[in-house]
mmCIF file of C-alpha atoms in Angstrom:
data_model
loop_
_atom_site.group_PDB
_atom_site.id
_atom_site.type_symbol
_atom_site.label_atom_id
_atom_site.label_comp_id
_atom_site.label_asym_id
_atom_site.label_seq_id
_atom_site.Cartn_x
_atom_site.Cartn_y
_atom_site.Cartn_z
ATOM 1 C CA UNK E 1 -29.403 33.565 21.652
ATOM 2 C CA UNK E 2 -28.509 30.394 23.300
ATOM 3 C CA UNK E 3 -28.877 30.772 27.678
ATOM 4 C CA UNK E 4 -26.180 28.439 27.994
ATOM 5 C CA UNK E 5 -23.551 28.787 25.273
ATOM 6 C CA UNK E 6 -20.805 27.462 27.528
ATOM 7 C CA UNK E 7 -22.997 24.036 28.222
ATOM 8 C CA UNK E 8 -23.279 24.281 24.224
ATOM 9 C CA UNK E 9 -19.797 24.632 23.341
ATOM 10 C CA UNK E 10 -18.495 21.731 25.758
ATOM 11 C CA UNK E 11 -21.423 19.583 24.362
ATOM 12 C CA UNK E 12 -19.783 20.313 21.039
ATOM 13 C CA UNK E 13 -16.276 19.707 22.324
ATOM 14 C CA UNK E 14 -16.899 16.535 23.097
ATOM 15 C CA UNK E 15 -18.957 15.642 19.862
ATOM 16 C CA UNK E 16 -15.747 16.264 17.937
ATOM 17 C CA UNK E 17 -13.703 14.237 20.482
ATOM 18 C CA UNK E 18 -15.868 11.314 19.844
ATOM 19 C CA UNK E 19 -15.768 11.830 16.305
ATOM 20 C CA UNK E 20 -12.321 12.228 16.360
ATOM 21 C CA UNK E 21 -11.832 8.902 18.036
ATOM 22 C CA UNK E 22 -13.768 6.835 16.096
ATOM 23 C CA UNK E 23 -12.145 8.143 13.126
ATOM 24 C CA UNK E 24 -9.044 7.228 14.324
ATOM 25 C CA UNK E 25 -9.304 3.274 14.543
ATOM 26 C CA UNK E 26 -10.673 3.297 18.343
ATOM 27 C CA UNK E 27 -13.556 1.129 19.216
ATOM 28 C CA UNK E 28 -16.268 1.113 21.663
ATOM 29 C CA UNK E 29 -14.707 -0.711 24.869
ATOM 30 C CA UNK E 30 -11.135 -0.581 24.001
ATOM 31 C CA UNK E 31 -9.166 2.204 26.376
ATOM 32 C CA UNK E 32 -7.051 2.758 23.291
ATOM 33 C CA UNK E 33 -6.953 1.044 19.179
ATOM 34 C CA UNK E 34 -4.833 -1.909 18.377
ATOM 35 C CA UNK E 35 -0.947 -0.662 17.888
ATOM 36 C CA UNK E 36 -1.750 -1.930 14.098
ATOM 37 C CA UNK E 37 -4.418 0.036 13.817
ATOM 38 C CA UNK E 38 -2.450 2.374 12.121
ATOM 39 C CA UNK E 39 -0.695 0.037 9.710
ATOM 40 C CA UNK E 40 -4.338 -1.088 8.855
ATOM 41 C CA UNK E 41 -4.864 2.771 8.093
ATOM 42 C CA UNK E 42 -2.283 3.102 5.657
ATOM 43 C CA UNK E 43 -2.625 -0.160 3.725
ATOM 44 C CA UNK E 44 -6.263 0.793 3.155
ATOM 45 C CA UNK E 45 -5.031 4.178 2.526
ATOM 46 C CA UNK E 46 -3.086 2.445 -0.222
ATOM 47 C CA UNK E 47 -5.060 0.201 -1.370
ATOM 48 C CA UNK E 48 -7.895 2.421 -2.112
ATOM 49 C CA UNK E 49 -5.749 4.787 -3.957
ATOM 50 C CA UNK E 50 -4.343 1.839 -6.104
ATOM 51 C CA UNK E 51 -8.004 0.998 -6.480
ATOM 52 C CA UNK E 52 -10.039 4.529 -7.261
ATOM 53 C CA UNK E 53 -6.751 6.228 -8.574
ATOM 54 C CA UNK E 54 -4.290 4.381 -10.171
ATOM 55 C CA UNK E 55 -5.753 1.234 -11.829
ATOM 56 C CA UNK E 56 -8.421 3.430 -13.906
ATOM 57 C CA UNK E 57 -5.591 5.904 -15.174
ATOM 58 C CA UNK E 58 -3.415 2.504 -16.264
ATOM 59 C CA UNK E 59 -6.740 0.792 -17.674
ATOM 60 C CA UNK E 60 -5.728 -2.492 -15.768
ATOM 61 C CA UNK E 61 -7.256 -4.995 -13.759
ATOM 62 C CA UNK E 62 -5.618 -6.878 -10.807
ATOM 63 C CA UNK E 63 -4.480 -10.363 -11.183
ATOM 64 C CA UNK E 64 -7.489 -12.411 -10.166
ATOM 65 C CA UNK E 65 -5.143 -15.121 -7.741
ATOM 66 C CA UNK E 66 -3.049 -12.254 -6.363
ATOM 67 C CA UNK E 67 -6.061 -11.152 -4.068
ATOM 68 C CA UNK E 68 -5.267 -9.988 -1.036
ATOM 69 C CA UNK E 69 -6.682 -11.838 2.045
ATOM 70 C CA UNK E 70 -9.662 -9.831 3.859
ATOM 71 C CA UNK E 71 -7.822 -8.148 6.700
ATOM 72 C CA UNK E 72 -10.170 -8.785 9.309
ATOM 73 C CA UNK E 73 -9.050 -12.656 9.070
ATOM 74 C CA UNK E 74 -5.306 -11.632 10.157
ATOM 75 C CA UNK E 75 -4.641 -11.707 13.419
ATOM 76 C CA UNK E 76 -3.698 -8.208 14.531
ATOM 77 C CA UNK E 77 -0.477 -9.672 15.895
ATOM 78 C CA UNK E 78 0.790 -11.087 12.842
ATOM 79 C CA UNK E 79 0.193 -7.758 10.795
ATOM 80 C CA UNK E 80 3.848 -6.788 10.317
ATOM 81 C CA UNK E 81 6.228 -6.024 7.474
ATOM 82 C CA UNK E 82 6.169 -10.120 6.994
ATOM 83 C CA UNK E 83 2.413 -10.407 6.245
ATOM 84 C CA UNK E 84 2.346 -7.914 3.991
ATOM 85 C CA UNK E 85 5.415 -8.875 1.888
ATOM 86 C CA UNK E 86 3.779 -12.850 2.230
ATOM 87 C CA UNK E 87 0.674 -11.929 1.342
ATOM 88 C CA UNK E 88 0.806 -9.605 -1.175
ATOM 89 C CA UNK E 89 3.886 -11.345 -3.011
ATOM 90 C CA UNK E 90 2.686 -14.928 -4.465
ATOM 91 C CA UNK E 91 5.093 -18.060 -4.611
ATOM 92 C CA UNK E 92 7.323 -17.865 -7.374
ATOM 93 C CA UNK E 93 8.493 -21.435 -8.047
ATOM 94 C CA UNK E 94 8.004 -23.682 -11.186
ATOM 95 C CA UNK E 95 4.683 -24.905 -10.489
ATOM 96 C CA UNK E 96 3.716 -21.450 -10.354
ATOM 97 C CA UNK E 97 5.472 -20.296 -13.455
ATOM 98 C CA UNK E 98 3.279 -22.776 -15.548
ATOM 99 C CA UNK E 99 0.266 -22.043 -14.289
ATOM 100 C CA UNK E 100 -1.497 -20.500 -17.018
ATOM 101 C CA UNK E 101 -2.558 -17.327 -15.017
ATOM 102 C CA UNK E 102 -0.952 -14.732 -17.055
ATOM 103 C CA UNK E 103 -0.285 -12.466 -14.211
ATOM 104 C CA UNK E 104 2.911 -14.190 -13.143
ATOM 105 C CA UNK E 105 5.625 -13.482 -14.465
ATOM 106 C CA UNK E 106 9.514 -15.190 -14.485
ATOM 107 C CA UNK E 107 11.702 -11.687 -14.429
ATOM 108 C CA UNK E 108 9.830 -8.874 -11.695
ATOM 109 C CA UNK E 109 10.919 -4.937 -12.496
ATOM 110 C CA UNK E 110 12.582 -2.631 -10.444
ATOM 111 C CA UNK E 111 11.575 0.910 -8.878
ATOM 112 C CA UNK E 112 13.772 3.255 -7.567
ATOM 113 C CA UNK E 113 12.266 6.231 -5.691
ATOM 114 C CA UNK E 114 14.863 8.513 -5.163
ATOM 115 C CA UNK E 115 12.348 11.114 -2.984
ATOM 116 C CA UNK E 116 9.684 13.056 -2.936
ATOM 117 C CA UNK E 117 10.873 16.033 -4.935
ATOM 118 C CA UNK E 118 12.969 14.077 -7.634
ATOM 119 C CA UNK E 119 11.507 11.719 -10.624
ATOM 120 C CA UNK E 120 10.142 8.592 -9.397
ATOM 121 C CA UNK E 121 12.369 6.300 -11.600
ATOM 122 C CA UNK E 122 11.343 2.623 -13.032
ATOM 123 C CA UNK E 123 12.677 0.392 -14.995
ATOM 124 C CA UNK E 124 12.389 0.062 -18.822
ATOM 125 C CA UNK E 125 11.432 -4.034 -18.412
ATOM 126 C CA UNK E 126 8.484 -3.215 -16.780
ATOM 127 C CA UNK E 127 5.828 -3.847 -19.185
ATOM 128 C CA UNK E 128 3.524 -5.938 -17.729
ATOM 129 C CA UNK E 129 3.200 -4.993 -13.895
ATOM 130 C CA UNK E 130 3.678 -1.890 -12.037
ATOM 131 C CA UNK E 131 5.162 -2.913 -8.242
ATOM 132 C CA UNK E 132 4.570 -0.244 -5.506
ATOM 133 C CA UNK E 133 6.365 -0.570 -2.405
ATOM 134 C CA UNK E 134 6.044 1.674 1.002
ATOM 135 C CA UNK E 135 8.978 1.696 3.140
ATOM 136 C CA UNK E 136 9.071 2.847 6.373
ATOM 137 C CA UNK E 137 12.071 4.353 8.257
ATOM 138 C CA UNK E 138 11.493 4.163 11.922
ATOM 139 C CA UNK E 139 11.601 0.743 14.296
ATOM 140 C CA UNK E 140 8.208 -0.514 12.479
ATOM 141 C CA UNK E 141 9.750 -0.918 9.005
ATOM 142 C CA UNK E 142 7.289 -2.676 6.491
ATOM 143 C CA UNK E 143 6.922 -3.616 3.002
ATOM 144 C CA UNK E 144 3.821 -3.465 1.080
ATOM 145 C CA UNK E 145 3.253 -5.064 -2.520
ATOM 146 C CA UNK E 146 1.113 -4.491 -5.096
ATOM 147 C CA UNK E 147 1.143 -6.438 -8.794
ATOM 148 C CA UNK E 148 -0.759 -5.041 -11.406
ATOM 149 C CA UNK E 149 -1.720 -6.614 -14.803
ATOM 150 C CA UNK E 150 -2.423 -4.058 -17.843
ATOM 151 C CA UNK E 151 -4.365 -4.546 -20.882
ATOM 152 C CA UNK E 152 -1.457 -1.857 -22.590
ATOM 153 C CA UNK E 153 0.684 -4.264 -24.263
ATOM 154 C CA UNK E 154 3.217 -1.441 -24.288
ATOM 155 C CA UNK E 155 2.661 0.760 -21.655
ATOM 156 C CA UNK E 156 5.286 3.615 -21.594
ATOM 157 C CA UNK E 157 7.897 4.632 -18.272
ATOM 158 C CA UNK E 158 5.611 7.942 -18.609
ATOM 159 C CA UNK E 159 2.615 6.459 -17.686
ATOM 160 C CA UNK E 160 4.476 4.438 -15.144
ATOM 161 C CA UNK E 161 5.860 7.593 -13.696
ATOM 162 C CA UNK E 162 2.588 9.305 -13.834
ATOM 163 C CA UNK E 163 1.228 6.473 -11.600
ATOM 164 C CA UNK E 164 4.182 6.764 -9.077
ATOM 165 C CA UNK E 165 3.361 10.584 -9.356
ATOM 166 C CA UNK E 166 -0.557 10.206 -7.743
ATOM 167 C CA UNK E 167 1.721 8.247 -4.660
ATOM 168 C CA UNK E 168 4.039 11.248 -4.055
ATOM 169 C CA UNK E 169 1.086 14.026 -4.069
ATOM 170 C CA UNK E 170 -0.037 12.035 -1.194
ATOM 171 C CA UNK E 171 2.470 11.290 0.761
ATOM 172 C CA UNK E 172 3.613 7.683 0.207
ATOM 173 C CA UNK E 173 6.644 8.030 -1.262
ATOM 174 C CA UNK E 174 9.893 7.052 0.651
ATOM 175 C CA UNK E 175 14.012 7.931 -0.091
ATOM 176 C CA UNK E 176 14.564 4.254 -0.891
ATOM 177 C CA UNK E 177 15.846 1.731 -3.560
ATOM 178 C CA UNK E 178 14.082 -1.180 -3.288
ATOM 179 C CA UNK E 179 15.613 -4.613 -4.918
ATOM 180 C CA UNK E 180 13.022 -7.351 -6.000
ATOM 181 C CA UNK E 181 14.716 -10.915 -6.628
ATOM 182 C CA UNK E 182 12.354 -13.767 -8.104
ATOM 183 C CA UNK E 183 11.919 -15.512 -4.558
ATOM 184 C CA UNK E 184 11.513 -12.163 -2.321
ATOM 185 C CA UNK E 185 11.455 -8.511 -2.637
ATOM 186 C CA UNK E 186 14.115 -6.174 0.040
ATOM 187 C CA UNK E 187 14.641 -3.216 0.530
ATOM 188 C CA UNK E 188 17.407 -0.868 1.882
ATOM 189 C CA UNK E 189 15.899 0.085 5.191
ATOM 190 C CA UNK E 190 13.881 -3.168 5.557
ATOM 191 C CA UNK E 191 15.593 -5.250 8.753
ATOM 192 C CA UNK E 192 16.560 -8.851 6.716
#
């Protein structure tokens, strides 16, 4: 038996504070994290599920010059719905339509995600990539982009769906239609 379990338990307390802190984005120094830090949260949220989850069920590898820049390099100020729809989208003009990296392509599908509890719907022309967007309702809309390239020459809306499936277990799926046009993608509650 401890002699001083209340010196114990408030040693503990404040373990799991600390912990608790770190976890959540702040760093030694700073009174509180960056107001992105949460926005750098979810994308890596995202992008590892796209990584661990999704490309190994779809058997596909990402396009080789639609990397994403190492988000350290951004400046935490410019992380907004703008960087990640710049960023993650690549230029879509001529000179990029001949470039002979199969991974772009002319005519971009369409996803509707009606909500969480109905079908995540996408269109039959998507054969080639599978576009995931987030969309946030509140003041701090933003758009995130991923292009994926498949080795499935025909890969069917049912394995599309299930992919769009492993997004609404966890949480990032949105009541939103989002449009994509060759030179940008929008969407309904993203501020144009």
């Amino acid at each position: 038996m401890l002699m001083y379990p209340e010196i114990t338990l408030l040693v503990l307390a404040c373990l799991g504070f600390r912990a608790f802190h770190v976890v959540n984005g702040h760093v030694e120094g700073e009174e509180h994290g960056s107001p992105n830090s949460a926005y750098i949260r979810k994308y890596n949220q995202m992008k590892d599920m796209v990584h661990n989850e999704i490309l190994p069920m779809l058997k596909v590898v990402e396009c080789p010059k639609l990397l994403r820049r190492d988000i350290a390099l951004i400046d935490s100020k410019k992380l907004n719905g703008n960087w990640f729809l710049t960023a993650l989208t690549p230029p879509l003009g001529q000179a990029r339509r001949e470039d002979r990296n199969k991974c772009i392509k002319a005519t971009l599908p369409r996803i509707v995600a009606r909500s969480a509890m109905e079908e995540h719907v996408i269109s039959t022309d998507n054969d080639k990539f599978l576009v995931i967007y987030r969309c946030e309702k509140d003041d701090d809309s933003f758009l995130m982009v991923f292009r994926i390239h498949t080795r499935n020459k025909k890969p069917t809306v049912v394995t599309f769906k299930r992919a769009l499936e492993i997004l609404r277990v966890n949480n990032i799926s949105e009541s939103v239609v989002v449009r994509v046009r060759e030179d940008r993608a929008t969407c309904t509650n993203f501020s144009e």
